[in-house]
Short mmCIF file of C-alpha atoms in Angstrom, two decimals:
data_model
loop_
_atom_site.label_atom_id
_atom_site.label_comp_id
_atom_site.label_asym_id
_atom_site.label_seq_id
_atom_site.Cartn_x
_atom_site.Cartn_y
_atom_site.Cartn_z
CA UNK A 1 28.04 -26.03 0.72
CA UNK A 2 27.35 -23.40 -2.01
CA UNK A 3 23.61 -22.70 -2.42
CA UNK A 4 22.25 -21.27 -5.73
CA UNK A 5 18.58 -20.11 -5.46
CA UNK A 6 15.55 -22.56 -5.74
CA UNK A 7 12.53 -20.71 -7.19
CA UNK A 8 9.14 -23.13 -7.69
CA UNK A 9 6.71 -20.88 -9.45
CA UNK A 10 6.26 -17.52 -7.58
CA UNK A 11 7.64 -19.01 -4.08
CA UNK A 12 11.20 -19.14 -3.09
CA UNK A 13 12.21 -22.76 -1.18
CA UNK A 14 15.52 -21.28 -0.18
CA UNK A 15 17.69 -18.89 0.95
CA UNK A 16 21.75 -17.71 1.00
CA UNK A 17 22.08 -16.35 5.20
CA UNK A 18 25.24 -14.37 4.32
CA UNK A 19 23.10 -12.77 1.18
CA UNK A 20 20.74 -11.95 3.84
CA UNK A 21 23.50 -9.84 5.96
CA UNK A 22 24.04 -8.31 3.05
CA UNK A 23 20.38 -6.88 2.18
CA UNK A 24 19.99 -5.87 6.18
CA UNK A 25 23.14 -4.08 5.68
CA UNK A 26 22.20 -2.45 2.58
CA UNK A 27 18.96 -1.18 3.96
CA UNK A 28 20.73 -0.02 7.19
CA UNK A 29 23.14 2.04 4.64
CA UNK A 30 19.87 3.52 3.02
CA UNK A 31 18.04 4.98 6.43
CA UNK A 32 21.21 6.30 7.17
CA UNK A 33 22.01 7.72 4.10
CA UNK A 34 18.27 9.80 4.90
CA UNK A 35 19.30 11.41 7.80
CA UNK A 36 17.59 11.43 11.40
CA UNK A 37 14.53 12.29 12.61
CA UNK A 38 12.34 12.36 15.97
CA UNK A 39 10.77 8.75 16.04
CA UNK A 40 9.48 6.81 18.73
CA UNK A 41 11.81 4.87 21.20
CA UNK A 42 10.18 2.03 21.81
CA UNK A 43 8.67 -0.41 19.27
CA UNK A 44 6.66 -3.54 19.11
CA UNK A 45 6.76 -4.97 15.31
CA UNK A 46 4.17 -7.18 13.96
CA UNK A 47 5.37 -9.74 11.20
CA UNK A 48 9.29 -7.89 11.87
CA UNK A 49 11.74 -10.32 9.55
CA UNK A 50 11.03 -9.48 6.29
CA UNK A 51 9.32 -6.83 3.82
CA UNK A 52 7.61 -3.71 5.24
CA UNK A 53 7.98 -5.24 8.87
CA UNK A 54 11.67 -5.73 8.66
CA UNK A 55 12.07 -2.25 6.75
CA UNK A 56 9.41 -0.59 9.30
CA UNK A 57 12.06 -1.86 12.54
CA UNK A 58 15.36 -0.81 10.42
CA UNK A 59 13.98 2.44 9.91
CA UNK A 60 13.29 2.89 13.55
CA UNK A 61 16.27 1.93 14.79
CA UNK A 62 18.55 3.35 12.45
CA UNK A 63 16.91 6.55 10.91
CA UNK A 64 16.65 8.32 13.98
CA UNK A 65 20.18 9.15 14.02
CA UNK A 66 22.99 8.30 16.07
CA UNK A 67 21.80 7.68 19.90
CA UNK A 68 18.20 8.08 19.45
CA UNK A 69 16.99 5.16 17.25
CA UNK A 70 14.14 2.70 18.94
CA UNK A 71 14.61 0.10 21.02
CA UNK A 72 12.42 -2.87 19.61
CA UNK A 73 10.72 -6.42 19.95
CA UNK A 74 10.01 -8.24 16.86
CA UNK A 75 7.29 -11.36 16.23
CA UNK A 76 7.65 -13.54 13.42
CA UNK A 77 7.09 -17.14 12.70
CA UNK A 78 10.15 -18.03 11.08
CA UNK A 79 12.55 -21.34 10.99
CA UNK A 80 16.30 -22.18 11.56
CA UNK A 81 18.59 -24.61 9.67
CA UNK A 82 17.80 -28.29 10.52
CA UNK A 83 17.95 -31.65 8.28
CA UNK A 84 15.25 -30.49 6.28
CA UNK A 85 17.18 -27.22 5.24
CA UNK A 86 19.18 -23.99 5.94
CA UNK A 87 15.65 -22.35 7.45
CA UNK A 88 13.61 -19.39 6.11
CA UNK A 89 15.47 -16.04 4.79
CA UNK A 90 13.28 -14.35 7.67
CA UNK A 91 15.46 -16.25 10.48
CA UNK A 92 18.29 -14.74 9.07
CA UNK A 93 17.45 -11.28 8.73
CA UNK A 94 16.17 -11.57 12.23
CA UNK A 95 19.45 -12.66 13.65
CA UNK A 96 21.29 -9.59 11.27
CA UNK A 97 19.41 -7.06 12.35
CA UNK A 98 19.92 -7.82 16.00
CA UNK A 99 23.61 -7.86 16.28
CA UNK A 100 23.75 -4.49 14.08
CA UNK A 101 21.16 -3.39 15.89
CA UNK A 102 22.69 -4.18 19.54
CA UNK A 103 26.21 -2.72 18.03
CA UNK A 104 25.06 0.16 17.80
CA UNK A 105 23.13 0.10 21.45
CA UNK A 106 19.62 -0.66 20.44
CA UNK A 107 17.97 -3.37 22.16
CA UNK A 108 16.87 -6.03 19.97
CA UNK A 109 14.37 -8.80 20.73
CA UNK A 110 13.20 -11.56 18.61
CA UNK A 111 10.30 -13.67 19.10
CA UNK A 112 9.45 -16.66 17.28
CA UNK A 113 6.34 -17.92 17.08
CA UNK A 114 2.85 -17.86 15.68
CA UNK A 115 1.72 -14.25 16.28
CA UNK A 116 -2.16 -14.77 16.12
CA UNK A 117 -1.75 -17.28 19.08
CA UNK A 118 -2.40 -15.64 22.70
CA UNK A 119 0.68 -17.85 24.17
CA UNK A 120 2.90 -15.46 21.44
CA UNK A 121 0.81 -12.32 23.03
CA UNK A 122 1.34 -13.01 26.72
CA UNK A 123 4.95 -13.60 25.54
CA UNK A 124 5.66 -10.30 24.45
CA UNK A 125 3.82 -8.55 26.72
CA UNK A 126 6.03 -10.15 29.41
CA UNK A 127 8.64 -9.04 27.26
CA UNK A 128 8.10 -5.68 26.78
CA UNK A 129 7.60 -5.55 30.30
CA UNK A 130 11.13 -6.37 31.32
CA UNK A 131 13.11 -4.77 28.13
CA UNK A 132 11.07 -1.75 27.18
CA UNK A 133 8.40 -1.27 30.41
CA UNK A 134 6.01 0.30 27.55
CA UNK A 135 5.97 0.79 23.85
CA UNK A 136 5.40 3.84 21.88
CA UNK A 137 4.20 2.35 18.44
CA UNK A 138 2.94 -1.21 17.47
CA UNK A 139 3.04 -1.77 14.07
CA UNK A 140 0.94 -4.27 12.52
CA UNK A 141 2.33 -6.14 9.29
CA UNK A 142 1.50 -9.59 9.48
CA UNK A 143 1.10 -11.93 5.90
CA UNK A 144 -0.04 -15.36 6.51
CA UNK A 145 -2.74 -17.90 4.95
CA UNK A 146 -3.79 -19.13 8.08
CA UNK A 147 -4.12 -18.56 11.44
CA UNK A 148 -5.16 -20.80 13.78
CA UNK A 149 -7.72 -19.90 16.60
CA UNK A 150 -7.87 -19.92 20.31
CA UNK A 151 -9.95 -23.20 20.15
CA UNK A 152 -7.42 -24.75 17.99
CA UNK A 153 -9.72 -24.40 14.43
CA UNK A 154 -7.58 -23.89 11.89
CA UNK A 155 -8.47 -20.89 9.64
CA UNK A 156 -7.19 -20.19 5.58
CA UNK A 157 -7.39 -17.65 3.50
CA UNK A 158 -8.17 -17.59 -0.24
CA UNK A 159 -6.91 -15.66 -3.34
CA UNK A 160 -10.33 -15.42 -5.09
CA UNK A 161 -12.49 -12.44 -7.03
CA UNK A 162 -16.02 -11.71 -5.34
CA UNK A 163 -17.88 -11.07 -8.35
CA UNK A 164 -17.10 -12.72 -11.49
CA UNK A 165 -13.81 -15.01 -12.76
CA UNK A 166 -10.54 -12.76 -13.35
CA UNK A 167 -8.13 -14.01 -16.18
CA UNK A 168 -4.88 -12.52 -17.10
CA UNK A 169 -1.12 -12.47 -17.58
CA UNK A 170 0.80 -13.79 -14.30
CA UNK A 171 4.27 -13.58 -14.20
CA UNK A 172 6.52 -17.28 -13.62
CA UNK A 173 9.46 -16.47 -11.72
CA UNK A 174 10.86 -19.94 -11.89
CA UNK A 175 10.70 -20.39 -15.58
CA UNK A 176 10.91 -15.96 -16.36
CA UNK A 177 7.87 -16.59 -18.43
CA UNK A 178 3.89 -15.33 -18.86
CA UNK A 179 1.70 -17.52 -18.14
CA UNK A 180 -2.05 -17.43 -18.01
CA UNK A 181 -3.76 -17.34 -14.82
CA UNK A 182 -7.50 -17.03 -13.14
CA UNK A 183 -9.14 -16.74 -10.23
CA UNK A 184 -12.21 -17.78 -9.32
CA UNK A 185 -14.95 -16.57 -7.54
CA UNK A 186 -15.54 -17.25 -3.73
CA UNK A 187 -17.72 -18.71 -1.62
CA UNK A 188 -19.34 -16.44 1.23
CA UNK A 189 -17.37 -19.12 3.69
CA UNK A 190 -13.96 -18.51 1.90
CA UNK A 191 -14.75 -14.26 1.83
CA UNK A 192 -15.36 -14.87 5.56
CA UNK A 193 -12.53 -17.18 6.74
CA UNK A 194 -10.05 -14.59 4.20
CA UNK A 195 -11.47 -11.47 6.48
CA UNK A 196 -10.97 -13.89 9.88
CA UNK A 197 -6.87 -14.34 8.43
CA UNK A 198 -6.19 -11.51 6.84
CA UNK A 199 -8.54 -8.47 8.48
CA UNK A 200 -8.12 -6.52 11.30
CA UNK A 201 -9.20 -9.04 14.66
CA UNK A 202 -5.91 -10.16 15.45
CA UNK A 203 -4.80 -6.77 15.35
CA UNK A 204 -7.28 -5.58 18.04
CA UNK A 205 -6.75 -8.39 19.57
CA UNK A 206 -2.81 -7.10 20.30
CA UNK A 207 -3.58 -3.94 20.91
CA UNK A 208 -6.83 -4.77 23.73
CA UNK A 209 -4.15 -7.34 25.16
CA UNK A 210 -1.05 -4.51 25.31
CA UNK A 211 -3.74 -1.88 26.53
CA UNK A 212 -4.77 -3.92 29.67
CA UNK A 213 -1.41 -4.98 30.25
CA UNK A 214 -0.36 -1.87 30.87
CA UNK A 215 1.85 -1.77 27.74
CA UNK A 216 1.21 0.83 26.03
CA UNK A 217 3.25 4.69 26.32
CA UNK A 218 0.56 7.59 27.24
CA UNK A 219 0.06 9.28 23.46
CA UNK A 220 0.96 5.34 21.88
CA UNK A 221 -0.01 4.93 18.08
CA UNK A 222 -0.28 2.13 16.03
CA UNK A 223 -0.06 1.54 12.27
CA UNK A 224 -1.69 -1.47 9.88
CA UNK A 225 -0.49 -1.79 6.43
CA UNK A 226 -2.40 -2.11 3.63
CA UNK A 227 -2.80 -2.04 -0.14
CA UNK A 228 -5.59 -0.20 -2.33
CA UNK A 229 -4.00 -0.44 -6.01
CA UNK A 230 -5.74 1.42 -9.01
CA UNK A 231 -8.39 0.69 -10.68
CA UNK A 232 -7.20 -1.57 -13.46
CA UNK A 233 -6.38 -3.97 -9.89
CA UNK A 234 -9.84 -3.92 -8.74
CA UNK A 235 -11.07 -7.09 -9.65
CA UNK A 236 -7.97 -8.90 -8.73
CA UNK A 237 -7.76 -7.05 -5.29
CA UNK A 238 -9.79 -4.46 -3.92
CA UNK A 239 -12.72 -5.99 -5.14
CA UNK A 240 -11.33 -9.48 -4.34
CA UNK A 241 -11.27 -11.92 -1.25
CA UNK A 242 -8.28 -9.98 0.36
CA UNK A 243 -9.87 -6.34 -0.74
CA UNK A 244 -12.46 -7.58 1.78
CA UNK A 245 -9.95 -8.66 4.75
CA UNK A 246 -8.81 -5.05 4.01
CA UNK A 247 -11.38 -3.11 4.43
CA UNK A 248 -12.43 -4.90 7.84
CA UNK A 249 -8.64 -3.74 8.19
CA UNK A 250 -9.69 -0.57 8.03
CA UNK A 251 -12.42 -0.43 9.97
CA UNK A 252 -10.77 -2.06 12.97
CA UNK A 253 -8.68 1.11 12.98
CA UNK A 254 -11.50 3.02 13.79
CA UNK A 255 -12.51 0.89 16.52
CA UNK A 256 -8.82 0.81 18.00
CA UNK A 257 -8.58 4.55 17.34
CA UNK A 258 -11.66 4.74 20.03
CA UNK A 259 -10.24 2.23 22.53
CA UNK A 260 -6.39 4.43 22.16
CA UNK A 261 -8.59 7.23 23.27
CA UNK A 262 -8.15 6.21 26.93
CA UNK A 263 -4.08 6.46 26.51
CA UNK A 264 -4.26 9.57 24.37
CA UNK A 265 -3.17 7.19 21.04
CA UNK A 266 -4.40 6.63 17.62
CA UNK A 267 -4.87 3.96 15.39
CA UNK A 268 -3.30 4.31 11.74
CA UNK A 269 -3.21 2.35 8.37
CA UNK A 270 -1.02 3.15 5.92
CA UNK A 271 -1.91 2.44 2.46
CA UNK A 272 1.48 1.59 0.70
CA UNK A 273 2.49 1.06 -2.63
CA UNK A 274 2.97 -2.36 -5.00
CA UNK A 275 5.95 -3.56 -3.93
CA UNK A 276 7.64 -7.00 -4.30
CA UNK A 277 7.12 -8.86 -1.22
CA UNK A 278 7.03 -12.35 -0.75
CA UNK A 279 2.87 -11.97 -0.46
CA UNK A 280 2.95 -9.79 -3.58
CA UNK A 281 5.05 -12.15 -5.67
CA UNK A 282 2.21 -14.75 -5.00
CA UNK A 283 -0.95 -13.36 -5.98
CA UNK A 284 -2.29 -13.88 -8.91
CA UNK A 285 -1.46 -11.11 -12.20
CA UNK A 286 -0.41 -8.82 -9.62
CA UNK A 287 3.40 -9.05 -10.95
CA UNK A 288 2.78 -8.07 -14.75
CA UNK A 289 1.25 -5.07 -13.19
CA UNK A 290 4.10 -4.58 -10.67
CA UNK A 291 6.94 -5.09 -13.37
CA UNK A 292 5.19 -2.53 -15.55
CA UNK A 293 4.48 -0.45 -12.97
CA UNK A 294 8.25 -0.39 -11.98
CA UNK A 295 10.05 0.36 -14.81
CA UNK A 296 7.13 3.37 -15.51
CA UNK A 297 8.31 4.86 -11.98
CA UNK A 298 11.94 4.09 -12.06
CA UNK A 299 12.04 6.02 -15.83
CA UNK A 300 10.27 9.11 -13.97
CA UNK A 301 12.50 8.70 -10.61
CA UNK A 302 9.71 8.39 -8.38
CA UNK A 303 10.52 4.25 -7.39
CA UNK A 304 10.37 3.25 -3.85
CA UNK A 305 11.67 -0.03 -2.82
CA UNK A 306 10.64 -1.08 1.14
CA UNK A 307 13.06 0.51 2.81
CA UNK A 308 12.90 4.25 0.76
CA UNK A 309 8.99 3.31 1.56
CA UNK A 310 9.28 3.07 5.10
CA UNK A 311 11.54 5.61 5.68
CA UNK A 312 9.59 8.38 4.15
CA UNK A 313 6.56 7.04 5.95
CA UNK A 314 7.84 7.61 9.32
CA UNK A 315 10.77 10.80 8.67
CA UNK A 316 7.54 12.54 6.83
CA UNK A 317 3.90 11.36 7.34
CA UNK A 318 4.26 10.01 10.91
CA UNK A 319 7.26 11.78 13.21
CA UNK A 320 7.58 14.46 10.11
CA UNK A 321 7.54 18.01 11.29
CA UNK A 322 3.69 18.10 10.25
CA UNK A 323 3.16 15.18 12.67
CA UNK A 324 0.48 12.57 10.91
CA UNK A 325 -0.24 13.35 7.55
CA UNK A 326 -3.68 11.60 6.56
CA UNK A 327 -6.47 11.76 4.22
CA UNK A 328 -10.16 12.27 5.06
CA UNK A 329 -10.61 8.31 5.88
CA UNK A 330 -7.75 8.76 8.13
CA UNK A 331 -5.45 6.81 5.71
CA UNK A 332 -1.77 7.62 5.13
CA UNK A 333 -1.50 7.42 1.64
CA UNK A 334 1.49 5.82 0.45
CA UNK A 335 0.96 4.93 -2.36
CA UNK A 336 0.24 8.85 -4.06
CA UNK A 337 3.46 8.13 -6.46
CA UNK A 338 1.75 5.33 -7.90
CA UNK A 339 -1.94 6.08 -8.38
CA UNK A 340 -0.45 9.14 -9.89
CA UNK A 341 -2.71 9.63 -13.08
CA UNK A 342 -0.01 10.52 -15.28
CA UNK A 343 1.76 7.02 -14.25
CA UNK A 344 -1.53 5.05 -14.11
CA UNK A 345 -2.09 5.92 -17.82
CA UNK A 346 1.43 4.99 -19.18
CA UNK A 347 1.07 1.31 -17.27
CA UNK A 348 -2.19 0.93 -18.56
CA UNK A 349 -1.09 1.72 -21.85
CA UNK A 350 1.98 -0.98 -21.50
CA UNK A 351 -0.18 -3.53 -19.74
CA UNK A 352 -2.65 -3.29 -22.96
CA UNK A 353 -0.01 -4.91 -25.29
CA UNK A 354 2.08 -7.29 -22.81
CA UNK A 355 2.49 -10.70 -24.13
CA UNK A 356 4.86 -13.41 -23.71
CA UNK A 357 7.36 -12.27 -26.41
CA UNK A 358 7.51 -8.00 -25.37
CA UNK A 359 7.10 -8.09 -21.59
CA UNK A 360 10.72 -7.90 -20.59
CA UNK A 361 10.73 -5.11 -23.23
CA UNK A 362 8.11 -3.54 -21.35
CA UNK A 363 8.53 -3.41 -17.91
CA UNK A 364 11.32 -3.63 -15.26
CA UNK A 365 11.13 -7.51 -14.85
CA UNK A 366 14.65 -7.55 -14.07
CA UNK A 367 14.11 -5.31 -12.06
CA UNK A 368 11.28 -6.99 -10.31
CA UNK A 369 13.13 -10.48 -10.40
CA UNK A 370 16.46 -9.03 -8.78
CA UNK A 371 14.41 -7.69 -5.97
CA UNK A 372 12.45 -11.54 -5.54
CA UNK A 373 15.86 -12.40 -5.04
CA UNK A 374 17.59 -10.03 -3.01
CA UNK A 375 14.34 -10.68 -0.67
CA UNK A 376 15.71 -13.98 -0.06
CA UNK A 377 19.61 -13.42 -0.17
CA UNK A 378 20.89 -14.05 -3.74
CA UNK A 379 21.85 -11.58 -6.41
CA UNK A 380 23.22 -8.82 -3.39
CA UNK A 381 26.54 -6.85 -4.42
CA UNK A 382 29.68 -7.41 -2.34
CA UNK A 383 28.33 -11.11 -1.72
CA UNK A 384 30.78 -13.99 -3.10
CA UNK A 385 28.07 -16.74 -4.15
CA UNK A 386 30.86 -19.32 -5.44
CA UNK A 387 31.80 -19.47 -1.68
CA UNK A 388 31.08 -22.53 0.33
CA UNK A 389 28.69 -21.33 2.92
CA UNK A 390 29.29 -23.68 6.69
CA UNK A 391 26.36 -24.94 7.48
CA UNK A 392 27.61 -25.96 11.19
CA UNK A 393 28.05 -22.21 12.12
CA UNK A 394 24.91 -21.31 10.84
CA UNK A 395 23.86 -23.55 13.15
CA UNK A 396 25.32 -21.72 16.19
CA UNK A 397 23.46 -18.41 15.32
CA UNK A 398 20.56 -17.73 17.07
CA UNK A 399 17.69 -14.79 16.61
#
């Protein structure tokens, strides 16, 4: 069959699995391109088949130059061809990633499943017992709108302000188009059950469960990531539902930080830049701001995509010659490119006068909609799309 992309507002329902090669093989190209440098060797990775996840394992295991990259295990709740499709871009990226990654002598694990679940924690624990005997970072990137909890209640998470309504420009990927949008405030029961998704709990929960099992390398660290924006964002998403869930984010690295103490680790969040991610792409207005945003850093050469994010987080502000590079909070700040004032005032100044007649004049929206794509496959270089894709072998591959 030949598959052209399916795009229903801000959400993608498909996905091209030999456009997906191709985008794992392009970010391989990239670390490499970087050069090495002393990472860890042995890597458990949170929420691993797509975004900062997938670009946090590929940097690992290929930036560290030839012979030393990291061995790793990789969670993620993603889902294989059947009658009801060709499965999730993530499944795909998984399955790329480990045969490059076991070509060039890396071992590669893939675990599907729910993450939050403790079945999907005893699972890799048992796991990393038999393929790594310990781990020497666990990085935490999980996105989901629900988790569901030990006792089976199902918990969901809400895109909502905290204060008053929020109105603005959001960005239709389906149709290219601005349309408006607003979000509404939330209840203290949606602020708490957005916190209970989206905070930091699971994440202690995975590292309490590693510690006792005897998982975790003396001197093990593990990173969170997490999003701040600039001011002009504030009511949309520091100051929003998932601002909240982030801060408890934060604060659970303290509390890890403490409990690491006993192994001589630390507990780290990284605060990275916008980016288009499949959570970005979803939230409310947060796209004008990104496209703007974009084309403001690409004119001044200062863009980072995933990968070029990832890799200068770990080759410089984690295994950098300087060892962890932090702020006062004990943040790694990512994002200092972007909340740059000199950029912050040009995008404000552009996001002033968007409408829906100048905003591809604008911003990168290209830009931005070429990497929505390329997320899920389509629009890669070197990729024939006009050729018939078999959907029996991809039935054959496996994560």
């Amino acid at each position: 069959m030949i598959i052209h992309p399916q795009i229903q507002g801000c959400v993608a329902r498909n996905c091209h699995p030999i456009g997906c090669r191709a985008a794992v093989m392009q970010q391989i190209a990239s670390v490499r391109a970087e050069g090495s440098f002393n990472g860890p060797k042995r890597v458990l990775v949170l929420g691993a088949s797509s975004g900062f996840g997938l670009a946090s394992r590929i940097t690992l295991a290929f930036g560290a130059g030839a012979g030393a990259g990291a061995d790793t295990v990789g969670v993620s709740f993603e889902r294989g061809p059947s009658d009801k499709g060709l499965g999730s871009a993530g499944w795909y990226n998984n399955i790329w990633f480990r045969k490059e990654a076991e070509q060039a002598g890396r071992i590669a694990v893939n675990l599907i499943g729910d993450a939050f679940s403790d079945a999907m924690r005893q699972q890799a624990i048992e796991t990393i017992r038999q393929q790594l005997g310990q781990v020497d970072l666990v990085i935490y990137s999980l996105a989901s709108g629900i988790r569901v909890l030990a006792d089976g209640t199902q918990v969901r998470s809400v895109l909502k302000t905290t204060g008053q309504p929020f109105s603005g420009w959001g960005l239709d990927l389906e149709h290219d188009a601005l349309v408006q949008q607003s979000l509404a405030p939330a209840t203290p029961e949606e602020i708490r059950d957005t916190v209970t998704v989206m905070g930091g709990e699971d994440w202690q929960l995975w590292m309490q469960a590693l510690q006792q099992a005897d998982c975790l390398a003396p001197g093990a660290q593990t990173v969170a990531y997490s999003y701040i924006g600039p001011e002009s964002t504030y009511p949309l998403y520091r100051d929003g539902t998932i601002g909240y869930a982030k801060e408890h984010l934060h604060a659970t690295a303290e509390t890890i930080n403490l409990q690491l103490a006993e192994v001589g680790g630390h507990a780290w969040v990284s605060v990275c830049k916008a980016l288009v991610t499949k959570a970005s792409a979803y939230i409310p207005v947060l796209p004008v701001y990104l496209g703007l945003l974009m084309g403001v850093m690409k004119e001044r050469g200062v863009h980072e995509g995933c990968i070029e994010q990832m890799q200068r987080l770990f080759a410089t502000k984690m295994y950098g010659p300087r060892g962890v590079v932090a702020d006062g909070n004990r943040l790694i700040r990512m994002d200092d490119h972007e909340l740059d004032p000199a950029i912050q005032a040009a995008v404000s100044a552009l996001w002033s006068k968007v409408t829906p007649d100048n905003f591809h004049a604008l911003g990168d929206f290209a830009g931005l909609r070429q990497d929505f794509l390329q997320l899920n496959g389509f629009g890669l270089p070197g990729v024939d799309y006009g050729e018939p894709v078999s959907v029996a072998s991809l039935t054959e591959l496996m994560p």
